PDB file of C-alpha atoms in Angstrom:
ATOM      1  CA  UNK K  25       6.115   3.778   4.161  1.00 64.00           C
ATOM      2  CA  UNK K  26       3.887   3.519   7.358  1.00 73.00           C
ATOM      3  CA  UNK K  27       4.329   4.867  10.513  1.00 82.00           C
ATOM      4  CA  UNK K  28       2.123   5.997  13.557  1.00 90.00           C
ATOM      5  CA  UNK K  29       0.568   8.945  11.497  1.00 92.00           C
ATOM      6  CA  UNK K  30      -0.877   6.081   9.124  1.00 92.00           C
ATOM      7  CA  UNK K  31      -2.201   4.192  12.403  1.00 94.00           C
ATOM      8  CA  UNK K  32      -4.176   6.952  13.913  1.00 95.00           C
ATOM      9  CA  UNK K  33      -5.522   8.330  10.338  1.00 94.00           C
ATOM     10  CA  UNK K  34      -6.531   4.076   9.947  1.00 95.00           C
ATOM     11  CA  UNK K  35      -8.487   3.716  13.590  1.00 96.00           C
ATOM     12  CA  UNK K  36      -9.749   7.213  13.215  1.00 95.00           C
ATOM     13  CA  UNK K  37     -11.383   5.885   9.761  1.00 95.00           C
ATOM     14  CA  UNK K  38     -12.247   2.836  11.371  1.00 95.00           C
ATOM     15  CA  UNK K  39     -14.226   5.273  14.011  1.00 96.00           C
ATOM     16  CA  UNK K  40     -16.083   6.991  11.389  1.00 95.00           C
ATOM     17  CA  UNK K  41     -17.043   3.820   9.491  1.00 95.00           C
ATOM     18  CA  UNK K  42     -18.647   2.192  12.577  1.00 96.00           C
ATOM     19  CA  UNK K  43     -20.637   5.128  13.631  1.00 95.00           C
ATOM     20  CA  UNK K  44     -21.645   5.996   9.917  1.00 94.00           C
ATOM     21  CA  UNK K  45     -21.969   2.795   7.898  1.00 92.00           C
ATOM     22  CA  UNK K  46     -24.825   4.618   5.387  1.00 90.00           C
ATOM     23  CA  UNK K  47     -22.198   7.325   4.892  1.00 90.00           C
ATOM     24  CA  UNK K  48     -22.368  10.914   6.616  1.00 89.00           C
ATOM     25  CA  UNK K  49     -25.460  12.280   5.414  1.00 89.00           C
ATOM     26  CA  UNK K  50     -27.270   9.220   7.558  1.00 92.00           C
ATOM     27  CA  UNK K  51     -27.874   9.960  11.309  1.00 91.00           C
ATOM     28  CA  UNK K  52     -24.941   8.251  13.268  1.00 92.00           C
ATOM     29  CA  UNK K  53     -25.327   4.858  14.567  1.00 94.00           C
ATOM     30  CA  UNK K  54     -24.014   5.501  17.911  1.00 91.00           C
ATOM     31  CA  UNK K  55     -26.849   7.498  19.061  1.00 87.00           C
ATOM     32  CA  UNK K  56     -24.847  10.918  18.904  1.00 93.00           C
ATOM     33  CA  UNK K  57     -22.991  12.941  15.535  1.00 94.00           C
ATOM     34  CA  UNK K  58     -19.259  12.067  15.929  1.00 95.00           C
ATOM     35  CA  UNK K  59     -16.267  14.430  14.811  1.00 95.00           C
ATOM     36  CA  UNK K  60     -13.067  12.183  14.433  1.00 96.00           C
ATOM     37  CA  UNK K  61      -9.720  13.047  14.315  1.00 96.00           C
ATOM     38  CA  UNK K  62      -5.838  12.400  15.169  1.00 96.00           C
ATOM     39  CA  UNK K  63      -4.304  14.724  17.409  1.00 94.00           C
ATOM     40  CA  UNK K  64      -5.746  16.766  20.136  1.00 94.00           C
ATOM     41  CA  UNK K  65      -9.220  18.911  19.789  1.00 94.00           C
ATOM     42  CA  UNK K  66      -9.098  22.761  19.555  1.00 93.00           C
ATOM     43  CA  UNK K  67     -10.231  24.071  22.503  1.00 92.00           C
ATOM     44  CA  UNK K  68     -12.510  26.640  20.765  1.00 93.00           C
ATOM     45  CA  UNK K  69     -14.287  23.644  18.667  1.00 94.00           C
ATOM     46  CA  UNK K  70     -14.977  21.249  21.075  1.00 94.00           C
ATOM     47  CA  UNK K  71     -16.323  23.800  23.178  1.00 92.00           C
ATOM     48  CA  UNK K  72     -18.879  24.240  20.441  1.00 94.00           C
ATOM     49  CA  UNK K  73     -19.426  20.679  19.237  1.00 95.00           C
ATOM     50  CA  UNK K  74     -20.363  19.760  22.998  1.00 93.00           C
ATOM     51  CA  UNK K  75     -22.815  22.601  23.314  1.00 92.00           C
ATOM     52  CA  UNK K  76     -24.390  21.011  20.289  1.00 94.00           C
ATOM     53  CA  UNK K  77     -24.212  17.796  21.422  1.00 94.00           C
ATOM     54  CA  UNK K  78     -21.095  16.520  19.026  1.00 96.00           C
ATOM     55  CA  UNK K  79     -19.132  13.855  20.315  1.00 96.00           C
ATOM     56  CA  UNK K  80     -15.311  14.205  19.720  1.00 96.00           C
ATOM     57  CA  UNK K  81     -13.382  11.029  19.189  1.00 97.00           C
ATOM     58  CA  UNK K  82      -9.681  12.319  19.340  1.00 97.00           C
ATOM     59  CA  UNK K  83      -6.691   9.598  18.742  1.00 97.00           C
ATOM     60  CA  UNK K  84      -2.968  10.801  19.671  1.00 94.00           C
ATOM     61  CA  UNK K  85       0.113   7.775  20.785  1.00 94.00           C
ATOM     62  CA  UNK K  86       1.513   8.011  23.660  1.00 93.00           C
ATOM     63  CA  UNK K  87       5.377   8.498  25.099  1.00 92.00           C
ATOM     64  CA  UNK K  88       7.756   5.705  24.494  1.00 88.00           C
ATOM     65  CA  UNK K  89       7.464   2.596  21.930  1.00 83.00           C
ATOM     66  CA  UNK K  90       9.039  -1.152  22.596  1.00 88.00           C
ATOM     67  CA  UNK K  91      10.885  -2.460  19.781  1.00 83.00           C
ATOM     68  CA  UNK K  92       9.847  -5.745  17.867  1.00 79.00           C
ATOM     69  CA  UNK K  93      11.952  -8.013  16.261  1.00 76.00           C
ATOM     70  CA  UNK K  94      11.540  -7.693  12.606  1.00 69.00           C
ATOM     71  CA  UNK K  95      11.104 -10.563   9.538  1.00 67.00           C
ATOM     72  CA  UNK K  96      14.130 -12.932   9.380  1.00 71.00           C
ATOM     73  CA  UNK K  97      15.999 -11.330   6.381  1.00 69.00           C
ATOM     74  CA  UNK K  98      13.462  -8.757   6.012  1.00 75.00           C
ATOM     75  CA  UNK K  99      12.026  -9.820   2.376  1.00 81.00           C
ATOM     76  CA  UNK K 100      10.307  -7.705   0.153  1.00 82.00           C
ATOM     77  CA  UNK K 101       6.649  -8.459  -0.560  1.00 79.00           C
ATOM     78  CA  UNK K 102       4.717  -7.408  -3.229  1.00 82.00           C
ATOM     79  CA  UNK K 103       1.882  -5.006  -3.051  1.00 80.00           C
ATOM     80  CA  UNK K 104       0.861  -4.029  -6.037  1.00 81.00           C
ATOM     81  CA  UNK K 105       1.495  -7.262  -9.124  1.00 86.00           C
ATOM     82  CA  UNK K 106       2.015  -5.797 -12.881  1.00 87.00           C
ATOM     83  CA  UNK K 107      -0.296  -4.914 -14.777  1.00 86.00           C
ATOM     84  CA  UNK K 108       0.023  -5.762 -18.469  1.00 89.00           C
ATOM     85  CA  UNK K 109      -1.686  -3.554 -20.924  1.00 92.00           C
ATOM     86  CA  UNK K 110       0.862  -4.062 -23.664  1.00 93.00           C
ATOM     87  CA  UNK K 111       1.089  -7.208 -25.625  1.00 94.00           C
ATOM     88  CA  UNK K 112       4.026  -8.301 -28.610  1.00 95.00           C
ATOM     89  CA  UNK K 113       2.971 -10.693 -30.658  1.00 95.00           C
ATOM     90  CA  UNK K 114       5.377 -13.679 -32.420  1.00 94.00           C
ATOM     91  CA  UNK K 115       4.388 -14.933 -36.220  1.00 94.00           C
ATOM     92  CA  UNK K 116       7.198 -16.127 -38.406  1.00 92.00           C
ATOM     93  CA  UNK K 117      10.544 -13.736 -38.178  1.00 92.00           C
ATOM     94  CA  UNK K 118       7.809 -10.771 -37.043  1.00 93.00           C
ATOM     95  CA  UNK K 119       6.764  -9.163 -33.919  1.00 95.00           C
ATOM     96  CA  UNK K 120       3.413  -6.943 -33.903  1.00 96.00           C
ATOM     97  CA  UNK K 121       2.787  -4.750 -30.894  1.00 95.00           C
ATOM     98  CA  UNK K 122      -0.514  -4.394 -29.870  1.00 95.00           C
ATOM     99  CA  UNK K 123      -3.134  -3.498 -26.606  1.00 94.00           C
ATOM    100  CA  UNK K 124      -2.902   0.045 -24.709  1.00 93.00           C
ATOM    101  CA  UNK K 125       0.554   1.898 -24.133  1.00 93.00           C
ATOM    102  CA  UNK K 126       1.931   2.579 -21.009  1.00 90.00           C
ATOM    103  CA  UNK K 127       5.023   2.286 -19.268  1.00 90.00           C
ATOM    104  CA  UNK K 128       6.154  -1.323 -19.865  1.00 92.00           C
ATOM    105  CA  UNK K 129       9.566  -2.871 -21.080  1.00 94.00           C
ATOM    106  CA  UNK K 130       9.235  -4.729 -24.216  1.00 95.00           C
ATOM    107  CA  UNK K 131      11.845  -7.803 -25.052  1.00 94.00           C
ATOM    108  CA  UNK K 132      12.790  -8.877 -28.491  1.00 94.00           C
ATOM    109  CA  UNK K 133      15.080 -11.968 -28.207  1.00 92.00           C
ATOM    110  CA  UNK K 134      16.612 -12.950 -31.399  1.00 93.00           C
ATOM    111  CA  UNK K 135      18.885 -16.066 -31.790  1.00 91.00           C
ATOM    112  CA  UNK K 136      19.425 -16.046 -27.673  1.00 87.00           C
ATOM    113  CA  UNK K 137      20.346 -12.095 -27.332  1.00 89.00           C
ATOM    114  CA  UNK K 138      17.978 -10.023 -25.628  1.00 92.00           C
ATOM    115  CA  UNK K 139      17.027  -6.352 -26.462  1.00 93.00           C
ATOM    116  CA  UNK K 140      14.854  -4.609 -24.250  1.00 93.00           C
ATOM    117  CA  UNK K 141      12.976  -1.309 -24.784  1.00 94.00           C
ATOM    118  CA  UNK K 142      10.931   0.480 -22.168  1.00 93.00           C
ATOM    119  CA  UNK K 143       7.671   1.842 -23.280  1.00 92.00           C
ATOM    120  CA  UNK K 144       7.303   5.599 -22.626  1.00 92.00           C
ATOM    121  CA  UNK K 145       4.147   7.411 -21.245  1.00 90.00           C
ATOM    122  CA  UNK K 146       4.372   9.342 -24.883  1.00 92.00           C
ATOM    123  CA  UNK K 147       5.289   6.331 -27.122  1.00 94.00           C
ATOM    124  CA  UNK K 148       2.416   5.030 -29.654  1.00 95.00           C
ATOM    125  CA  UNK K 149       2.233   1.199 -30.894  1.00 96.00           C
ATOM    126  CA  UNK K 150       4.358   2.015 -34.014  1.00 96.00           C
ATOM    127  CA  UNK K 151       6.914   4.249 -31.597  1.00 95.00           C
ATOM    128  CA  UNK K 152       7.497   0.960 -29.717  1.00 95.00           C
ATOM    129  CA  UNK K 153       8.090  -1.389 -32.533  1.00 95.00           C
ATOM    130  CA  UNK K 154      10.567   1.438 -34.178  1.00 96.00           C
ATOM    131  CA  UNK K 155      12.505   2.154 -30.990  1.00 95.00           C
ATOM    132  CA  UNK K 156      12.852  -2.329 -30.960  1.00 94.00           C
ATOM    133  CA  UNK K 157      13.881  -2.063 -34.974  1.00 94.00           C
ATOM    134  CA  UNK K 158      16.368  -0.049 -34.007  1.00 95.00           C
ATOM    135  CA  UNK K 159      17.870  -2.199 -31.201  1.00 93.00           C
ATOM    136  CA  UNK K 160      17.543  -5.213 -32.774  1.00 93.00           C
ATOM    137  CA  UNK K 161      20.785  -5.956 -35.689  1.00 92.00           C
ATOM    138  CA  UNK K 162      18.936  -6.311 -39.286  1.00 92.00           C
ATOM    139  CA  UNK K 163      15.528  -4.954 -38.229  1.00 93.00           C
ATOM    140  CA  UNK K 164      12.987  -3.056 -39.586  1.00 94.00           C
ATOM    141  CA  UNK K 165       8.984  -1.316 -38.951  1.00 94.00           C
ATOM    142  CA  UNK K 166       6.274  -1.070 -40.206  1.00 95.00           C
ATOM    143  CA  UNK K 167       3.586   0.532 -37.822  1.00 94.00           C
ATOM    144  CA  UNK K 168       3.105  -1.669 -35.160  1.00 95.00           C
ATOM    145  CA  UNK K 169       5.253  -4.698 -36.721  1.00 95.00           C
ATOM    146  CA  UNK K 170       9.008  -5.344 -36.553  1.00 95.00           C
ATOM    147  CA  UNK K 171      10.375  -7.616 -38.814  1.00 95.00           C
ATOM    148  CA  UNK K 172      13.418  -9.510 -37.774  1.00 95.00           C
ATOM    149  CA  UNK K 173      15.921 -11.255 -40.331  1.00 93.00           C
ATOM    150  CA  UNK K 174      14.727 -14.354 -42.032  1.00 90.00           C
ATOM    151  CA  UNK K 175      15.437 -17.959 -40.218  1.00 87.00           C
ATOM    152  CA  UNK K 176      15.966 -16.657 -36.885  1.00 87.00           C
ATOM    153  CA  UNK K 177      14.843 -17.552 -33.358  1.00 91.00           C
ATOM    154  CA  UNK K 178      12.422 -15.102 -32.198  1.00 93.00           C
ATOM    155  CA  UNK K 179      10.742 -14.745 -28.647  1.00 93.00           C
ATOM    156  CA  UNK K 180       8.685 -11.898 -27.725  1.00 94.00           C
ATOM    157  CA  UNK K 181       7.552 -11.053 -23.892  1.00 94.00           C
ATOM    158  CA  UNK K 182       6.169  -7.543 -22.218  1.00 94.00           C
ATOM    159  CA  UNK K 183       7.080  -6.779 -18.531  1.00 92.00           C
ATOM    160  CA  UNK K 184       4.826  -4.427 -16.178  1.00 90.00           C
ATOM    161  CA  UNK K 185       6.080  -2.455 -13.206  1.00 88.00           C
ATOM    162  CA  UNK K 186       4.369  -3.420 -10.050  1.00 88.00           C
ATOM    163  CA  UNK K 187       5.518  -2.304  -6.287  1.00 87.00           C
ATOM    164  CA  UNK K 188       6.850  -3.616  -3.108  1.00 86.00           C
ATOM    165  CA  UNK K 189       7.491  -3.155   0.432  1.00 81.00           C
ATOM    166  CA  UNK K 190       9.918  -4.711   3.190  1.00 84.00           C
ATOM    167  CA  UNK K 191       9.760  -4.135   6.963  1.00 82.00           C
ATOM    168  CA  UNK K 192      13.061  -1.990   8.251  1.00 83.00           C
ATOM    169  CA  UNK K 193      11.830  -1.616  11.392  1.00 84.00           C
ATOM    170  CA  UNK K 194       9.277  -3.037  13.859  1.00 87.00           C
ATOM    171  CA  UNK K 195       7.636  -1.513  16.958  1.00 89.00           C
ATOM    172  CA  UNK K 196       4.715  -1.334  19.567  1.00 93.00           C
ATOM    173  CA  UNK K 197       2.870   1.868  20.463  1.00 94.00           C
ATOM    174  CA  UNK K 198       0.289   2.522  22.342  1.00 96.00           C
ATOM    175  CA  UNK K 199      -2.778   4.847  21.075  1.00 96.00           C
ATOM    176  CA  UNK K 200      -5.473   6.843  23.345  1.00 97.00           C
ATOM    177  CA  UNK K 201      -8.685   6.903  21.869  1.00 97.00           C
ATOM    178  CA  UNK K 202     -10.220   9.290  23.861  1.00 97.00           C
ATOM    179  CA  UNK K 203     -14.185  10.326  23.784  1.00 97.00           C
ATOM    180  CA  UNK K 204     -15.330  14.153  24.331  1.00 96.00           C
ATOM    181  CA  UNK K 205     -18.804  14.553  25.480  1.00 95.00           C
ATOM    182  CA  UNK K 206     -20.818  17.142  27.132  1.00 92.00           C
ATOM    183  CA  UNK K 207     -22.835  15.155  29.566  1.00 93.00           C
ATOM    184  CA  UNK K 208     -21.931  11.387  31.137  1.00 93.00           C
ATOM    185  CA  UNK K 209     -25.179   9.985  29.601  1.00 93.00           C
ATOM    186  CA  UNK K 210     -23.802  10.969  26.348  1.00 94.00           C
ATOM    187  CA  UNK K 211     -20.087  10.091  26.669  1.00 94.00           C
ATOM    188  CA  UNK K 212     -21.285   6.133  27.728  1.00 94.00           C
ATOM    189  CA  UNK K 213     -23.539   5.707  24.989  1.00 94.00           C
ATOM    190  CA  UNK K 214     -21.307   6.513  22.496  1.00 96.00           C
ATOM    191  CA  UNK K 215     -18.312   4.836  23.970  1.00 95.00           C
ATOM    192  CA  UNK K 216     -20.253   2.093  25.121  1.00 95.00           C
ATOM    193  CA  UNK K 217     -21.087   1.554  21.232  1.00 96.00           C
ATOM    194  CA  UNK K 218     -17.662   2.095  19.811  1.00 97.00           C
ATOM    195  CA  UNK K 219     -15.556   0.426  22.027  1.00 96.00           C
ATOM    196  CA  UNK K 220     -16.438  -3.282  21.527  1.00 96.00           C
ATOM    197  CA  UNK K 221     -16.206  -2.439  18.127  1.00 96.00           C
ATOM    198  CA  UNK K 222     -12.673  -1.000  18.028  1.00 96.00           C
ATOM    199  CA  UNK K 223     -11.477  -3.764  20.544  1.00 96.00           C
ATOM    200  CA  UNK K 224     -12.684  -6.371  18.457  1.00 96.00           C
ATOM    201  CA  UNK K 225     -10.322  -5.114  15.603  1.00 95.00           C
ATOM    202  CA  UNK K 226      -7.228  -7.427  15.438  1.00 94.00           C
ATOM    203  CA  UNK K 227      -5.888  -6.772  11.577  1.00 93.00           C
ATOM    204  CA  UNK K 228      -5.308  -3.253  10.679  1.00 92.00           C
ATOM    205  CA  UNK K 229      -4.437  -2.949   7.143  1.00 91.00           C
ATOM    206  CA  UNK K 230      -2.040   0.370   6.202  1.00 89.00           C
ATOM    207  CA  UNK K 231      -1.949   2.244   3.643  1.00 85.00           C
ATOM    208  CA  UNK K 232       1.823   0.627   2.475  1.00 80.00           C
ATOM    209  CA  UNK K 233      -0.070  -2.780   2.080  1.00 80.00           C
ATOM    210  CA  UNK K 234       1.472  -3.942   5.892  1.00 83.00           C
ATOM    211  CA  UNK K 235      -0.713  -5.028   8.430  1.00 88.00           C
ATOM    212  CA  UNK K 236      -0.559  -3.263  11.703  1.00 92.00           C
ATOM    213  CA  UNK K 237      -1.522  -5.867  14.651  1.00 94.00           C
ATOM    214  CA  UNK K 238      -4.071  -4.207  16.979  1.00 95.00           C
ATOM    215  CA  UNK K 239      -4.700  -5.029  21.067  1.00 96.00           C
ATOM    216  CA  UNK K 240      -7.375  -3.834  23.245  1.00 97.00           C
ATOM    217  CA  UNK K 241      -5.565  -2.873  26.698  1.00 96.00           C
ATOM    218  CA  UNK K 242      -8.091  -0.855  28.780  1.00 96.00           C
ATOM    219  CA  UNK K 243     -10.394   2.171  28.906  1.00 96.00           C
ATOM    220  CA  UNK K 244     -11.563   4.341  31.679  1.00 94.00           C
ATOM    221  CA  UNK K 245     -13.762   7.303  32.599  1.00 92.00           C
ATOM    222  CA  UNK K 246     -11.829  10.726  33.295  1.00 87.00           C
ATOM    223  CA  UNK K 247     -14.305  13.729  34.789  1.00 81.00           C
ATOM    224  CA  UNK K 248     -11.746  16.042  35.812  1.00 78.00           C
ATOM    225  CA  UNK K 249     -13.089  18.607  34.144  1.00 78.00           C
ATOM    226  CA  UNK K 250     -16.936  17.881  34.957  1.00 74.00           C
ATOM    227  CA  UNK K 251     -17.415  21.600  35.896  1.00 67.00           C
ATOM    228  CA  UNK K 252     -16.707  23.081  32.656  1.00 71.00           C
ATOM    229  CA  UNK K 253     -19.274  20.351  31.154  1.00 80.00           C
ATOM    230  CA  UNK K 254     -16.931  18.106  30.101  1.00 90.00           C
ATOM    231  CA  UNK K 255     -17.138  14.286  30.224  1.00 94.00           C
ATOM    232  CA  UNK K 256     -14.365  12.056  28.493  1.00 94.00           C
ATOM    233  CA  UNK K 257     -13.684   8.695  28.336  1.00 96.00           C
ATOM    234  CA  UNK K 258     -10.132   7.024  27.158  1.00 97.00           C
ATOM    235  CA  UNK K 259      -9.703   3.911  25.210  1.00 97.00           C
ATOM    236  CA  UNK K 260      -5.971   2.702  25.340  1.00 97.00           C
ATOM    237  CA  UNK K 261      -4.875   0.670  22.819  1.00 97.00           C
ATOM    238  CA  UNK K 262      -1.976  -0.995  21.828  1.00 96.00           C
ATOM    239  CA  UNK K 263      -0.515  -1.762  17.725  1.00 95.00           C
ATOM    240  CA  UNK K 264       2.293  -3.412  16.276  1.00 93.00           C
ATOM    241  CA  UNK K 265       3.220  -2.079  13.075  1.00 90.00           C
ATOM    242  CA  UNK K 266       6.390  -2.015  10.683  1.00 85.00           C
ATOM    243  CA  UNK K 267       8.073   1.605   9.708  1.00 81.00           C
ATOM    244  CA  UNK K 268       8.367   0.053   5.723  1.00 81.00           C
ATOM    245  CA  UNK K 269      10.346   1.140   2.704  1.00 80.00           C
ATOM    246  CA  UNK K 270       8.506   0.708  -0.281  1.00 81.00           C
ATOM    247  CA  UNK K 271       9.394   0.860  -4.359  1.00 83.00           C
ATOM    248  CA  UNK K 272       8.476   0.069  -7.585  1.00 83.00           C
ATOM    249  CA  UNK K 273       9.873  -3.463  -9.215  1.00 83.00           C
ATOM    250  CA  UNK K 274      10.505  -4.175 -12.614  1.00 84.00           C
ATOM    251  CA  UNK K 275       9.274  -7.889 -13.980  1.00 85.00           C
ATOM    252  CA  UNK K 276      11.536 -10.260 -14.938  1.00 83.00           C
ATOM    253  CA  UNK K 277      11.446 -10.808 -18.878  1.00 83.00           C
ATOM    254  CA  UNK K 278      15.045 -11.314 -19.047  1.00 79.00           C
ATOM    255  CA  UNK K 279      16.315 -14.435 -17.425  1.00 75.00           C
ATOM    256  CA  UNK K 280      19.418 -15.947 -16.900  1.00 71.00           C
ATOM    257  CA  UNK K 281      21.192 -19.010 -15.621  1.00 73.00           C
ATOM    258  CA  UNK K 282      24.758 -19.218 -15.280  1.00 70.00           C
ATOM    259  CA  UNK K 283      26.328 -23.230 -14.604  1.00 75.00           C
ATOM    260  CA  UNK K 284      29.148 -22.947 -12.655  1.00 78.00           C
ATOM    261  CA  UNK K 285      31.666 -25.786 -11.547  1.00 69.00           C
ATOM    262  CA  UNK K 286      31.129 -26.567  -7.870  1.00 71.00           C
ATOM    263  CA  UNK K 287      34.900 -27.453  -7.093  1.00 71.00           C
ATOM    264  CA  UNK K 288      36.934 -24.772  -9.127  1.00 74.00           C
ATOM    265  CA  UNK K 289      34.126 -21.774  -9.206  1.00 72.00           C
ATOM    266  CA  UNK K 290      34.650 -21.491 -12.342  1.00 75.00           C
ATOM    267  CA  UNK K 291      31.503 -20.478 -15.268  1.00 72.00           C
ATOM    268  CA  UNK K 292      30.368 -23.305 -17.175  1.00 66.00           C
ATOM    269  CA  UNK K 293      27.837 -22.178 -19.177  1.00 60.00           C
ATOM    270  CA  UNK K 294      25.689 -18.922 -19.482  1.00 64.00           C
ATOM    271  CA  UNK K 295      22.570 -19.091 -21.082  1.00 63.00           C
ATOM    272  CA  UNK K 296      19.699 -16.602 -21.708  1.00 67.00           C
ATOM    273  CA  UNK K 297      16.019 -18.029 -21.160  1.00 64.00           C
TER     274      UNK K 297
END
């Protein structure tokens, strides 16, 4: 799930990726090396990175936060679709497992009944098709194949595991990006380069697979502490995000549809796809 912590850690990347788009080991592109970080510096360490003339980009939220209302019926949205590895394979009254193993379910329908088997990070090919032979009335294995009784309707089908998230909560904060320099020269270049960038950011993506909705509000120059050789300047900046739960979701391979009578409620039919 996201929350503030997954902001800053997302702007403070977003920092570090405009002033070092050849990596770290290139000279930064805002004319100065940059240390960036949520929270507040260390007094001990920024004392040192200004002697040496390291910028500090520091990002902390501020008090307070202004609720948002959330999605209408807050669905779920998938993040992460199933991947299928496994595969079960239909010829005749026979089924024959094949591809990579990993956790999966596996259906067998025979003659409109459904038996389902999930795949195990330990099972093998011929594991699978004897843990189905064993669910299934009047089967049997043979390595990878399960052989089903003769005449029947068979349909085979494999079902990953995928993920997915829904908003429980919406809210704005606002965020101080604040820049720590040891002389004013040195404070507006690097500010001057990193701020247009930052503001310009509208789509934040987190690491939940919500988007976080970024605003540029204002920035200004604060020298209160000039004497000591310190020279900051503070972007403010305001995000919309969603607190998120998120968990894993099983595919359907199992269908059914159930035909009921609209005036007495009662079933009509029930039948398995």
């Amino acid at each position: 799930m996201a929350d503030i912590s997954d902001v800053l850690k997302q702007v403070s990347g977003l920092v570090a990726g405009f002033a070092y788009p050849n990596g770290t080991a290139q000279p930064s592109a805002a004319g100065a090396p940059i240390r960036t970080y949520p929270g507040w510096p260390t007094p001990n360490k920024l004392e040192t990175d200004l002697k040496t003339g390291i910028v500090n980009v520091s990002l902390h939220d501020m008090p307070g936060e202004r609720r948002v209302d959330e999605s209408i019926g807050q669905p779920w949205t998938v993040t992460q679709r199933p991947a299928h590895t496994l595969t079960a394979t239909v010829s005749g009254n026979m089924v024959t497992m094949g591809g990579a193993v990993s956790p999966q379910n596996v259906l067998i329908q025979l003659n409109g009944q459904d038996y389902i088997y999930t795949a195990q990070p330990s099972d093998t090919l011929n594991s699978i098709a004897a843990a189905l032979s064993a669910l299934v009335p009047g089967a049997s294995s043979n390595g990878p194949a399960v052989t089903l009784p003769a005449g029947s309707r068979v349909v085979a089908r494999v079902g990953g595991i995928g993920s997915a998230f829904r908003e429980i909560t919406r809210q704005e904060k606002h965020i101080m990006v604040s820049f720590w320099a040891g002389a004013p020269a040195l404070r507006d270049s690097v500010a001057s380069f990193l701020i247009p960038r930052l503001a310009d950011v509208r789509n934040l993506l987190l690491p939940d697979g919500s988007f976080a909705f970024m605003r540029y509000e204002r920035n200004q120059n604060n020298d209160a502490q000039q004497t000591g050789g310190l020279y900051r300047r503070d972007l403010f900046l305001s995000v919309r995000f969603s607190t998120t739960s998120t968990q894993q979701v099983a595919e359907v391979i199992a269908p059914v549809i159930n035909v009921i009578n609209a005036q007495s409620g009662q079933t009509i039919v029930t039948k398995q796809l």
